[in-house]
Amino acid sequence: MKINEVILISVLLGVLVGLASIYAYPSTTSYSVANRGSNGFSDLLSSFRASIVTDLNVLHGVNASNTTYLLIRSSKASASELGVLNLFLASGGNLIVSGTPNFINSVAEYFNLGVRVEEAVVYDMVRNSGDRFHPIGFSDYCNASVTTYLPHYITGEGFKVLAHSSDFSYADLDGDGYIDLDEPMGRFPIAASISVGSGQLILVSSPEVFTNELIDSNREFVGCVIGGRSLLVDQVSVKSDLIEYMRVLAISRGSPSYLFVTLAAILCLVVYYVFREG
Amino acid sequence: MRESRLVVLALASVLLLLSISAPELIQASGPEPTDCSNLLILLEKSLDAVVSVEPNTTYLLSSVSKVVLSGDLSVYHVNAYKTLSKYYEYLVRVLRGTISRNETQRTLVELANLQSELPNTINQYVSKLSSCSHDPSFSVAIRARVSLKVGKIVDEEIPHLLELVLREYATQEALNIELSSDVFHAGETAKLRIAVASNTTFLSSVRVVTWPGLSNVLDIANVTFTNGAYLAEFRVPGLKSLTGVAARNEEKYSFIVVAVARDLVSGSTYVGYKTFKVIYRKPDVRIDAPSSIQKGDLLTLNIYSDGTYNASLKFSDVFSLNITLAPGVSNYYINTSQLNLSTGLYPIKVFVEPTDETLGLTLTKNVLVSSKIPKVGVGLSNPFFSSDCFLTLTLINGEQSSTLLYAKVYVGGSLVGEYVLEDSISARIFVGVLPASIIDLRVVIESSSPVMEPYVFSSSVLVFNPVTTALLGFASLALIVVISGREENFMFFVRGLIPEGRVTRVFRKTLSEVLTAPYKISSKIAELYYATLQKMRVPLPEAYETLREHFRKTAFREPLRSVFWKFLLLVEKDLYSSRKQSYEDAVTLAEEAVKHEDQ
């Protein structure tokens, strides 16, 4: 075997092992559809037959009036992205916005909603799912409970309260993790709905509502906010993580066979070179 | 070789991918899952709801009681809410009037039990929550408010409920109970009159029970029927009858007279009641004791009492005595020499036992016990003039009795003498032959009595010896006379002692370290230059700088600058040229510089 063939086989084997590892090694990226862990969206994808969106321009081609777009981010959206979302809402789409308060507020400010998500976290010692960091709220609109994780509360005017925390919850204004004498206790809005154009903008202050950990408890509520439309899950942010992006791409093709075909092709190539020598 | 490269490459690929995808394993520690402060607030809200009988109280109590907690806190939490829920259940039933006649007795007992159970359970729970609350000031504030609300329930609400239940249960129209007064003092006799509504109604029993505890304290048997009414007299219950009813050492207790009558015709049973209060007084007992004593002293206590009481006297944990206080002043003596006391503050406590008419009382008086040290007089003059190299120290035993004392004398930490001090002694201590010296003198006086602690006298004494001073003076004078005019011989003598070369080094070193440091100077002109600088108080050149660097650094004014520049050139020539320069020229320049400086 020539030296350049040895190098070629080595590289091919490396790529083979690398690709296999990407698929086999579990994703830990929060809110990623490839993540089968507690903070992933793999169950959301399968439960609601959702499609993955890695490029927002896809929204131009969908039937907005029959689509709900789930947008969860930790950093601010760009102006061009917000422009696309504006068109989507104007065409009658349902947009669910969740993530960090900064992100939700940036969207709310863009649409000039007069609504904001406060930084203070809501805790609940009484109505919770295991501990006070998982308050259970209730949606009168959906007639369903909502299990959350460290939700923030929504303030402002002109919105419909989609879900609120229990009477026993309190807002930790100073961020020390405990209630103080001057901190309010009672119901806090944790999900809100506002009409924008012909569509609905839904703010959910706890993105964990949609994760694998809590989706079983929230199936009724999530189904209600999706409203029987096709669900598109935003995965644009995973583009910054090449390996996660490859995982998401592998899933977005419908089945893992796409990746398997690639792996098999490389393997065949390696075997060909090895046996040709023999 | 090729295969190993292959394996390395493959492994490197795997490691690279693993490192990229590795999950975050380190997580910051956050707040505890249990927020005790929140539980305190929930408890306060629950109490508010219970007191105000809010519509959602049952839901609130039920929801909060289901909070899942770990450890002991869970037990306290469940108990507190169980008790609160039980109380609320009775409260609602009493207010709605849904308690049947058969349940009256049990309800009364349950409410009476709740009166003692509720504060205990809530207090334990609140204490537990306070210990885990994140903010002590927060828990103090909530605790105070909770305590007020529990007090309101126990002191106002429950007695009111009991009264409502009893009123419902009693059939006052059939029995009319009258007492000679509503308030009695302990020891008084109460007159009771019970009128029955019909001639066929006969009194079955009359008893006095505590209120609201409902414990039976007295059965009134001696009842007479006169003029259509039952009459009786009874001595109001004494405090001893409250034993086992958790007497709270309060001055006022409530009781009720419960009368049960039966109609022989209809077979009906009638129950009537009448409440009254008994006031118990506090005994007037006062204790007088000195505020401080010395160890071993006799402690005298004067205790004034307005009556005869059994009491116990306790002096800290070291002494206790059961006593009977008689009216007037009684004296008690405690011999502290027999007690193993250390110095400090000791409480004297007198526990006066309650009688049938008086409450119990605890009196406390603190006594400071200080150490006892021997009284010793030390006679010593400072400075001390000693002509025989001995210092005389006078020690006087100041104890009144013939207490034997032992003295140990130390000079500079060394023991120099031990003495038995019966009355007084004069100790002579050797202090050396030096004309003058300072000695550290320490005298330790110990007693044979175990209650006394050692007395320590310390002093630095200046000791002069005139004899050795005079001798030293004479010897010095003699030496001066002998060596006068023989300095040269002395120097030869010194040179003979010091090896060759060392004298030179010593001499030069004394001349000027600075002068010789940078260069090996063999120039008188340079020395004059340095001397001139020194005279004019100009800092001399440092070891690391040349004369020119020093000149540039020094801010000479004109015309001094020109003079020193010429002087510097002369020095350099003298130092480095083969021909020596004129010393007179140098002197002229030096004088010129000094002259300018003077101007």
mmCIF file of N, CA and C in Angstrom, chain B residues 325-432:
data_model
loop_
_atom_site.group_PDB
_atom_site.id
_atom_site.type_symbol
_atom_site.label_atom_id
_atom_site.label_comp_id
_atom_site.label_asym_id
_atom_site.label_seq_id
_atom_site.Cartn_x
_atom_site.Cartn_y
_atom_site.Cartn_z
ATOM 1 N N LEU B 325 -39.750 29.551 105.247
ATOM 2 C CA LEU B 325 -39.709 30.989 105.528
ATOM 3 C C LEU B 325 -40.794 31.334 106.540
ATOM 4 N N ALA B 326 -40.384 32.026 107.572
ATOM 5 C CA ALA B 326 -41.339 32.473 108.586
ATOM 6 C C ALA B 326 -41.644 33.944 108.338
ATOM 7 N N PRO B 327 -42.789 34.440 108.833
ATOM 8 C CA PRO B 327 -43.076 35.869 108.644
ATOM 9 C C PRO B 327 -41.969 36.714 109.278
ATOM 10 N N GLY B 328 -41.592 37.784 108.607
ATOM 11 C CA GLY B 328 -40.520 38.647 109.088
ATOM 12 C C GLY B 328 -39.226 38.362 108.358
ATOM 13 N N VAL B 329 -38.123 38.741 109.006
ATOM 14 C CA VAL B 329 -36.811 38.588 108.361
ATOM 15 C C VAL B 329 -36.105 37.355 108.933
ATOM 16 N N SER B 330 -35.642 36.498 108.086
ATOM 17 C CA SER B 330 -34.862 35.334 108.510
ATOM 18 C C SER B 330 -33.450 35.482 107.974
ATOM 19 N N ASN B 331 -32.465 35.083 108.791
ATOM 20 C CA ASN B 331 -31.067 35.167 108.371
ATOM 21 C C ASN B 331 -30.549 33.768 108.034
ATOM 22 N N TYR B 332 -29.828 33.692 106.966
ATOM 23 C CA TYR B 332 -29.217 32.424 106.576
ATOM 24 C C TYR B 332 -27.751 32.694 106.264
ATOM 25 N N TYR B 333 -26.918 31.725 106.631
ATOM 26 C CA TYR B 333 -25.471 31.907 106.438
ATOM 27 C C TYR B 333 -24.928 30.754 105.592
ATOM 28 N N ILE B 334 -24.124 31.120 104.635
ATOM 29 C CA ILE B 334 -23.476 30.094 103.806
ATOM 30 C C ILE B 334 -21.965 30.278 103.948
ATOM 31 N N ASN B 335 -21.319 29.218 104.455
ATOM 32 C CA ASN B 335 -19.872 29.283 104.625
ATOM 33 C C ASN B 335 -19.214 28.885 103.312
ATOM 34 N N THR B 336 -18.759 29.891 102.585
ATOM 35 C CA THR B 336 -18.222 29.612 101.241
ATOM 36 C C THR B 336 -16.847 28.949 101.281
ATOM 37 N N SER B 337 -16.222 28.941 102.455
ATOM 38 C CA SER B 337 -14.894 28.304 102.508
ATOM 39 C C SER B 337 -15.007 26.795 102.289
ATOM 40 N N GLN B 338 -16.204 26.281 102.546
ATOM 41 C CA GLN B 338 -16.386 24.833 102.358
ATOM 42 C C GLN B 338 -16.870 24.490 100.947
ATOM 43 N N LEU B 339 -17.094 25.523 100.161
ATOM 44 C CA LEU B 339 -17.552 25.294 98.787
ATOM 45 C C LEU B 339 -16.385 25.506 97.833
ATOM 46 N N ASN B 340 -16.338 24.690 96.859
ATOM 47 C CA ASN B 340 -15.235 24.794 95.901
ATOM 48 C C ASN B 340 -15.579 25.854 94.853
ATOM 49 N N LEU B 341 -15.419 27.100 95.248
ATOM 50 C CA LEU B 341 -15.814 28.201 94.356
ATOM 51 C C LEU B 341 -14.621 28.719 93.586
ATOM 52 N N SER B 342 -14.890 29.124 92.368
ATOM 53 C CA SER B 342 -13.880 29.881 91.644
ATOM 54 C C SER B 342 -14.403 31.315 91.567
ATOM 55 N N THR B 343 -13.606 32.207 91.076
ATOM 56 C CA THR B 343 -14.060 33.595 91.020
ATOM 57 C C THR B 343 -15.110 33.735 89.904
ATOM 58 N N GLY B 344 -16.052 34.642 90.089
ATOM 59 C CA GLY B 344 -17.085 34.860 89.074
ATOM 60 C C GLY B 344 -18.406 35.245 89.707
ATOM 61 N N LEU B 345 -19.421 35.332 88.848
ATOM 62 C CA LEU B 345 -20.751 35.738 89.291
ATOM 63 C C LEU B 345 -21.585 34.499 89.596
ATOM 64 N N TYR B 346 -22.126 34.442 90.807
ATOM 65 C CA TYR B 346 -22.932 33.284 91.217
ATOM 66 C C TYR B 346 -24.355 33.747 91.542
ATOM 67 N N PRO B 347 -25.364 33.076 90.981
ATOM 68 C CA PRO B 347 -26.734 33.462 91.311
ATOM 69 C C PRO B 347 -27.214 32.753 92.584
ATOM 70 N N ILE B 348 -27.866 33.526 93.437
ATOM 71 C CA ILE B 348 -28.548 32.928 94.586
ATOM 72 C C ILE B 348 -30.022 32.909 94.221
ATOM 73 N N LYS B 349 -30.628 31.745 94.245
ATOM 74 C CA LYS B 349 -32.036 31.638 93.868
ATOM 75 C C LYS B 349 -32.852 31.103 95.034
ATOM 76 N N VAL B 350 -33.989 31.737 95.247
ATOM 77 C CA VAL B 350 -34.931 31.254 96.264
ATOM 78 C C VAL B 350 -36.219 30.903 95.535
ATOM 79 N N PHE B 351 -36.576 29.609 95.576
ATOM 80 C CA PHE B 351 -37.816 29.159 94.949
ATOM 81 C C PHE B 351 -38.872 29.025 96.034
ATOM 82 N N VAL B 352 -39.836 29.905 96.004
ATOM 83 C CA VAL B 352 -40.923 29.843 96.992
ATOM 84 C C VAL B 352 -42.023 28.973 96.407
ATOM 85 N N GLU B 353 -42.363 27.929 97.115
ATOM 86 C CA GLU B 353 -43.372 27.001 96.597
ATOM 87 C C GLU B 353 -44.759 27.624 96.699
ATOM 88 N N PRO B 354 -45.641 27.293 95.746
ATOM 89 C CA PRO B 354 -46.995 27.842 95.832
ATOM 90 C C PRO B 354 -47.767 27.198 96.991
ATOM 91 N N THR B 355 -48.633 27.967 97.567
ATOM 92 C CA THR B 355 -49.550 27.407 98.565
ATOM 93 C C THR B 355 -50.930 27.335 97.918
ATOM 94 N N ASP B 356 -51.901 27.028 98.711
ATOM 95 C CA ASP B 356 -53.245 26.950 98.146
ATOM 96 C C ASP B 356 -53.739 28.328 97.706
ATOM 97 N N GLU B 357 -53.179 29.363 98.351
ATOM 98 C CA GLU B 357 -53.683 30.715 98.085
ATOM 99 C C GLU B 357 -52.667 31.627 97.408
ATOM 100 N N THR B 358 -51.446 31.206 97.419
ATOM 101 C CA THR B 358 -50.422 32.069 96.809
ATOM 102 C C THR B 358 -49.695 31.332 95.705
ATOM 103 N N LEU B 359 -49.240 32.140 94.771
ATOM 104 C CA LEU B 359 -48.532 31.571 93.618
ATOM 105 C C LEU B 359 -47.080 31.277 93.981
ATOM 106 N N GLY B 360 -46.450 30.503 93.171
ATOM 107 C CA GLY B 360 -45.027 30.246 93.361
ATOM 108 C C GLY B 360 -44.213 31.467 92.962
ATOM 109 N N LEU B 361 -42.998 31.521 93.446
ATOM 110 C CA LEU B 361 -42.175 32.706 93.190
ATOM 111 C C LEU B 361 -40.713 32.271 93.117
ATOM 112 N N THR B 362 -40.006 32.885 92.212
ATOM 113 C CA THR B 362 -38.560 32.631 92.118
ATOM 114 C C THR B 362 -37.834 33.965 92.224
ATOM 115 N N LEU B 363 -36.940 34.042 93.192
ATOM 116 C CA LEU B 363 -36.153 35.268 93.378
ATOM 117 C C LEU B 363 -34.696 34.970 93.054
ATOM 118 N N THR B 364 -34.061 35.919 92.418
ATOM 119 C CA THR B 364 -32.653 35.717 92.049
ATOM 120 C C THR B 364 -31.835 36.937 92.469
ATOM 121 N N LYS B 365 -30.709 36.648 93.036
ATOM 122 C CA LYS B 365 -29.787 37.730 93.400
ATOM 123 C C LYS B 365 -28.383 37.264 93.015
ATOM 124 N N ASN B 366 -27.656 38.084 92.311
ATOM 125 C CA ASN B 366 -26.313 37.679 91.869
ATOM 126 C C ASN B 366 -25.254 38.180 92.841
ATOM 127 N N VAL B 367 -24.311 37.322 93.122
ATOM 128 C CA VAL B 367 -23.211 37.672 94.033
ATOM 129 C C VAL B 367 -21.897 37.456 93.288
ATOM 130 N N LEU B 368 -21.062 38.482 93.314
ATOM 131 C CA LEU B 368 -19.756 38.361 92.668
ATOM 132 C C LEU B 368 -18.760 37.805 93.680
ATOM 133 N N VAL B 369 -18.188 36.678 93.353
ATOM 134 C CA VAL B 369 -17.175 36.078 94.227
ATOM 135 C C VAL B 369 -15.811 36.438 93.658
ATOM 136 N N SER B 370 -15.050 37.192 94.459
ATOM 137 C CA SER B 370 -13.715 37.582 93.996
ATOM 138 C C SER B 370 -12.667 36.779 94.761
ATOM 139 N N SER B 371 -11.479 36.772 94.244
ATOM 140 C CA SER B 371 -10.429 35.966 94.860
ATOM 141 C C SER B 371 -9.956 36.613 96.162
ATOM 142 N N LYS B 372 -9.457 35.801 97.065
ATOM 143 C CA LYS B 372 -8.962 36.301 98.344
ATOM 144 C C LYS B 372 -7.453 36.136 98.352
ATOM 145 N N ILE B 373 -6.780 37.230 98.606
ATOM 146 C CA ILE B 373 -5.311 37.158 98.611
ATOM 147 C C ILE B 373 -4.807 37.616 99.979
ATOM 148 N N PRO B 374 -3.688 37.103 100.412
ATOM 149 C CA PRO B 374 -3.181 37.459 101.743
ATOM 150 C C PRO B 374 -2.871 38.951 101.835
ATOM 151 N N LYS B 375 -3.139 39.511 103.016
ATOM 152 C CA LYS B 375 -2.797 40.923 103.237
ATOM 153 C C LYS B 375 -1.353 40.963 103.722
ATOM 154 N N VAL B 376 -0.510 41.537 102.890
ATOM 155 C CA VAL B 376 0.921 41.562 103.213
ATOM 156 C C VAL B 376 1.456 42.956 102.937
ATOM 157 N N GLY B 377 2.251 43.460 103.869
ATOM 158 C CA GLY B 377 2.906 44.739 103.656
ATOM 159 C C GLY B 377 4.330 44.492 103.191
ATOM 160 N N VAL B 378 4.748 45.189 102.126
ATOM 161 C CA VAL B 378 6.112 45.017 101.595
ATOM 162 C C VAL B 378 6.848 46.335 101.776
ATOM 163 N N GLY B 379 7.934 46.302 102.536
ATOM 164 C CA GLY B 379 8.732 47.507 102.772
ATOM 165 C C GLY B 379 9.998 47.462 101.940
ATOM 166 N N LEU B 380 10.130 48.454 101.028
ATOM 167 C CA LEU B 380 11.291 48.465 100.142
ATOM 168 C C LEU B 380 11.469 49.883 99.628
ATOM 169 N N SER B 381 12.693 50.392 99.740
ATOM 170 C CA SER B 381 12.919 51.738 99.198
ATOM 171 C C SER B 381 13.503 51.613 97.795
ATOM 172 N N ASN B 382 13.045 52.464 96.929
ATOM 173 C CA ASN B 382 13.480 52.420 95.525
ATOM 174 C C ASN B 382 13.772 53.846 95.081
ATOM 175 N N PRO B 383 14.993 54.230 94.728
ATOM 176 C CA PRO B 383 16.198 53.399 94.619
ATOM 177 C C PRO B 383 16.741 52.971 95.990
ATOM 178 N N PHE B 384 17.496 51.898 95.942
ATOM 179 C CA PHE B 384 18.020 51.344 97.186
ATOM 180 C C PHE B 384 19.546 51.518 97.201
ATOM 181 N N PHE B 385 20.051 52.063 98.330
ATOM 182 C CA PHE B 385 21.508 52.257 98.471
ATOM 183 C C PHE B 385 22.042 51.152 99.369
ATOM 184 N N SER B 386 22.908 50.360 98.799
ATOM 185 C CA SER B 386 23.434 49.223 99.546
ATOM 186 C C SER B 386 24.957 49.335 99.618
ATOM 187 N N SER B 387 25.485 49.299 100.822
ATOM 188 C CA SER B 387 26.929 49.377 100.957
ATOM 189 C C SER B 387 27.560 47.988 101.130
ATOM 190 N N ASP B 388 26.698 46.979 101.355
ATOM 191 C CA ASP B 388 27.242 45.630 101.592
ATOM 192 C C ASP B 388 26.784 44.620 100.541
ATOM 193 N N CYS B 389 26.297 45.124 99.417
ATOM 194 C CA CYS B 389 25.867 44.264 98.293
ATOM 195 C C CYS B 389 24.601 43.467 98.622
ATOM 196 N N PHE B 390 23.881 43.832 99.663
ATOM 197 C CA PHE B 390 22.636 43.155 100.011
ATOM 198 C C PHE B 390 21.491 44.162 100.037
ATOM 199 N N LEU B 391 20.321 43.695 99.629
ATOM 200 C CA LEU B 391 19.111 44.528 99.656
ATOM 201 C C LEU B 391 18.236 44.029 100.798
ATOM 202 N N THR B 392 17.704 44.957 101.557
ATOM 203 C CA THR B 392 16.865 44.567 102.694
ATOM 204 C C THR B 392 15.397 44.764 102.335
ATOM 205 N N LEU B 393 14.616 43.707 102.505
ATOM 206 C CA LEU B 393 13.193 43.705 102.141
ATOM 207 C C LEU B 393 12.396 43.370 103.392
ATOM 208 N N THR B 394 11.435 44.229 103.732
ATOM 209 C CA THR B 394 10.625 43.986 104.925
ATOM 210 C C THR B 394 9.252 43.452 104.513
ATOM 211 N N LEU B 395 8.834 42.323 105.078
ATOM 212 C CA LEU B 395 7.533 41.728 104.785
ATOM 213 C C LEU B 395 6.730 41.643 106.072
ATOM 214 N N ILE B 396 5.494 42.182 106.050
ATOM 215 C CA ILE B 396 4.655 42.197 107.257
ATOM 216 C C ILE B 396 3.382 41.414 106.983
ATOM 217 N N ASN B 397 3.059 40.461 107.828
ATOM 218 C CA ASN B 397 1.830 39.659 107.717
ATOM 219 C C ASN B 397 0.657 40.506 108.213
ATOM 220 N N GLY B 398 -0.230 40.877 107.292
ATOM 221 C CA GLY B 398 -1.352 41.749 107.646
ATOM 222 C C GLY B 398 -2.638 41.009 107.955
ATOM 223 N N GLU B 399 -2.615 39.680 107.917
ATOM 224 C CA GLU B 399 -3.818 38.908 108.228
ATOM 225 C C GLU B 399 -4.126 39.028 109.712
ATOM 226 N N GLN B 400 -5.437 39.141 110.015
ATOM 227 C CA GLN B 400 -5.824 39.355 111.415
ATOM 228 C C GLN B 400 -5.506 38.122 112.270
ATOM 229 N N SER B 401 -5.894 36.987 111.783
ATOM 230 C CA SER B 401 -5.630 35.777 112.555
ATOM 231 C C SER B 401 -4.167 35.388 112.362
ATOM 232 N N SER B 402 -3.803 34.389 113.076
ATOM 233 C CA SER B 402 -2.399 33.985 112.980
ATOM 234 C C SER B 402 -2.226 33.033 111.795
ATOM 235 N N THR B 403 -2.606 33.567 110.617
ATOM 236 C CA THR B 403 -2.475 32.759 109.404
ATOM 237 C C THR B 403 -1.009 32.710 109.008
ATOM 238 N N LEU B 404 -0.553 31.499 108.766
ATOM 239 C CA LEU B 404 0.845 31.329 108.394
ATOM 240 C C LEU B 404 0.990 31.587 106.899
ATOM 241 N N LEU B 405 1.955 32.477 106.564
ATOM 242 C CA LEU B 405 2.193 32.780 105.165
ATOM 243 C C LEU B 405 3.606 32.356 104.789
ATOM 244 N N TYR B 406 3.788 32.032 103.507
ATOM 245 C CA TYR B 406 5.100 31.611 103.021
ATOM 246 C C TYR B 406 5.507 32.562 101.916
ATOM 247 N N ALA B 407 6.738 33.091 102.047
ATOM 248 C CA ALA B 407 7.206 34.058 101.049
ATOM 249 C C ALA B 407 8.357 33.464 100.254
ATOM 250 N N LYS B 408 8.270 33.657 98.943
ATOM 251 C CA LYS B 408 9.372 33.252 98.068
ATOM 252 C C LYS B 408 9.840 34.491 97.327
ATOM 253 N N VAL B 409 11.174 34.722 97.360
ATOM 254 C CA VAL B 409 11.717 35.928 96.736
ATOM 255 C C VAL B 409 12.532 35.512 95.510
ATOM 256 N N TYR B 410 12.208 36.151 94.385
ATOM 257 C CA TYR B 410 12.905 35.850 93.134
ATOM 258 C C TYR B 410 13.603 37.125 92.659
ATOM 259 N N VAL B 411 14.855 36.979 92.187
ATOM 260 C CA VAL B 411 15.559 38.094 91.553
ATOM 261 C C VAL B 411 15.901 37.641 90.134
ATOM 262 N N GLY B 412 15.401 38.384 89.172
ATOM 263 C CA GLY B 412 15.629 38.025 87.761
ATOM 264 C C GLY B 412 15.134 36.632 87.437
ATOM 265 N N GLY B 413 14.080 36.182 88.079
ATOM 266 C CA GLY B 413 13.483 34.876 87.782
ATOM 267 C C GLY B 413 14.084 33.739 88.611
ATOM 268 N N SER B 414 15.175 33.995 89.321
ATOM 269 C CA SER B 414 15.800 32.931 90.130
ATOM 270 C C SER B 414 15.386 33.074 91.577
ATOM 271 N N LEU B 415 15.069 31.950 92.173
ATOM 272 C CA LEU B 415 14.674 31.948 93.581
ATOM 273 C C LEU B 415 15.902 32.220 94.436
ATOM 274 N N VAL B 416 15.818 33.275 95.258
ATOM 275 C CA VAL B 416 16.985 33.629 96.090
ATOM 276 C C VAL B 416 16.689 33.467 97.574
ATOM 277 N N GLY B 417 15.437 33.202 97.929
ATOM 278 C CA GLY B 417 15.159 33.013 99.360
ATOM 279 C C GLY B 417 13.736 32.594 99.621
ATOM 280 N N GLU B 418 13.534 31.744 100.654
ATOM 281 C CA GLU B 418 12.204 31.321 101.078
ATOM 282 C C GLU B 418 12.063 31.627 102.562
ATOM 283 N N TYR B 419 10.932 32.176 102.939
ATOM 284 C CA TYR B 419 10.753 32.604 104.324
ATOM 285 C C TYR B 419 9.356 32.216 104.803
ATOM 286 N N VAL B 420 9.256 31.954 106.094
ATOM 287 C CA VAL B 420 7.955 31.743 106.743
ATOM 288 C C VAL B 420 7.592 33.058 107.410
ATOM 289 N N LEU B 421 6.416 33.541 107.100
ATOM 290 C CA LEU B 421 6.012 34.875 107.547
ATOM 291 C C LEU B 421 4.945 34.748 108.631
ATOM 292 N N GLU B 422 5.381 34.819 109.862
ATOM 293 C CA GLU B 422 4.413 34.740 110.976
ATOM 294 C C GLU B 422 3.904 36.132 111.314
ATOM 295 N N ASP B 423 4.831 37.008 111.593
ATOM 296 C CA ASP B 423 4.459 38.377 111.950
ATOM 297 C C ASP B 423 5.082 39.340 110.939
ATOM 298 N N SER B 424 6.406 39.521 111.065
ATOM 299 C CA SER B 424 7.122 40.309 110.066
ATOM 300 C C SER B 424 8.571 39.837 110.014
ATOM 301 N N ILE B 425 9.169 39.998 108.853
ATOM 302 C CA ILE B 425 10.575 39.614 108.702
ATOM 303 C C ILE B 425 11.293 40.659 107.863
ATOM 304 N N SER B 426 12.638 40.657 107.993
ATOM 305 C CA SER B 426 13.472 41.480 107.118
ATOM 306 C C SER B 426 14.355 40.525 106.324
ATOM 307 N N ALA B 427 14.111 40.453 105.068
ATOM 308 C CA ALA B 427 14.873 39.519 104.226
ATOM 309 C C ALA B 427 16.038 40.260 103.602
ATOM 310 N N ARG B 428 17.218 39.634 103.646
ATOM 311 C CA ARG B 428 18.401 40.251 103.030
ATOM 312 C C ARG B 428 18.738 39.467 101.758
ATOM 313 N N ILE B 429 18.826 40.215 100.658
ATOM 314 C CA ILE B 429 18.997 39.559 99.357
ATOM 315 C C ILE B 429 20.258 40.101 98.693
ATOM 316 N N PHE B 430 21.100 39.187 98.244
ATOM 317 C CA PHE B 430 22.345 39.586 97.578
ATOM 318 C C PHE B 430 22.021 40.146 96.197
ATOM 319 N N VAL B 431 22.573 41.354 95.928
ATOM 320 C CA VAL B 431 22.240 42.017 94.656
ATOM 321 C C VAL B 431 23.467 42.265 93.788
ATOM 322 N N GLY B 432 24.660 41.767 94.170
ATOM 323 C CA GLY B 432 25.840 41.911 93.323
ATOM 324 C C GLY B 432 26.717 43.080 93.750
#
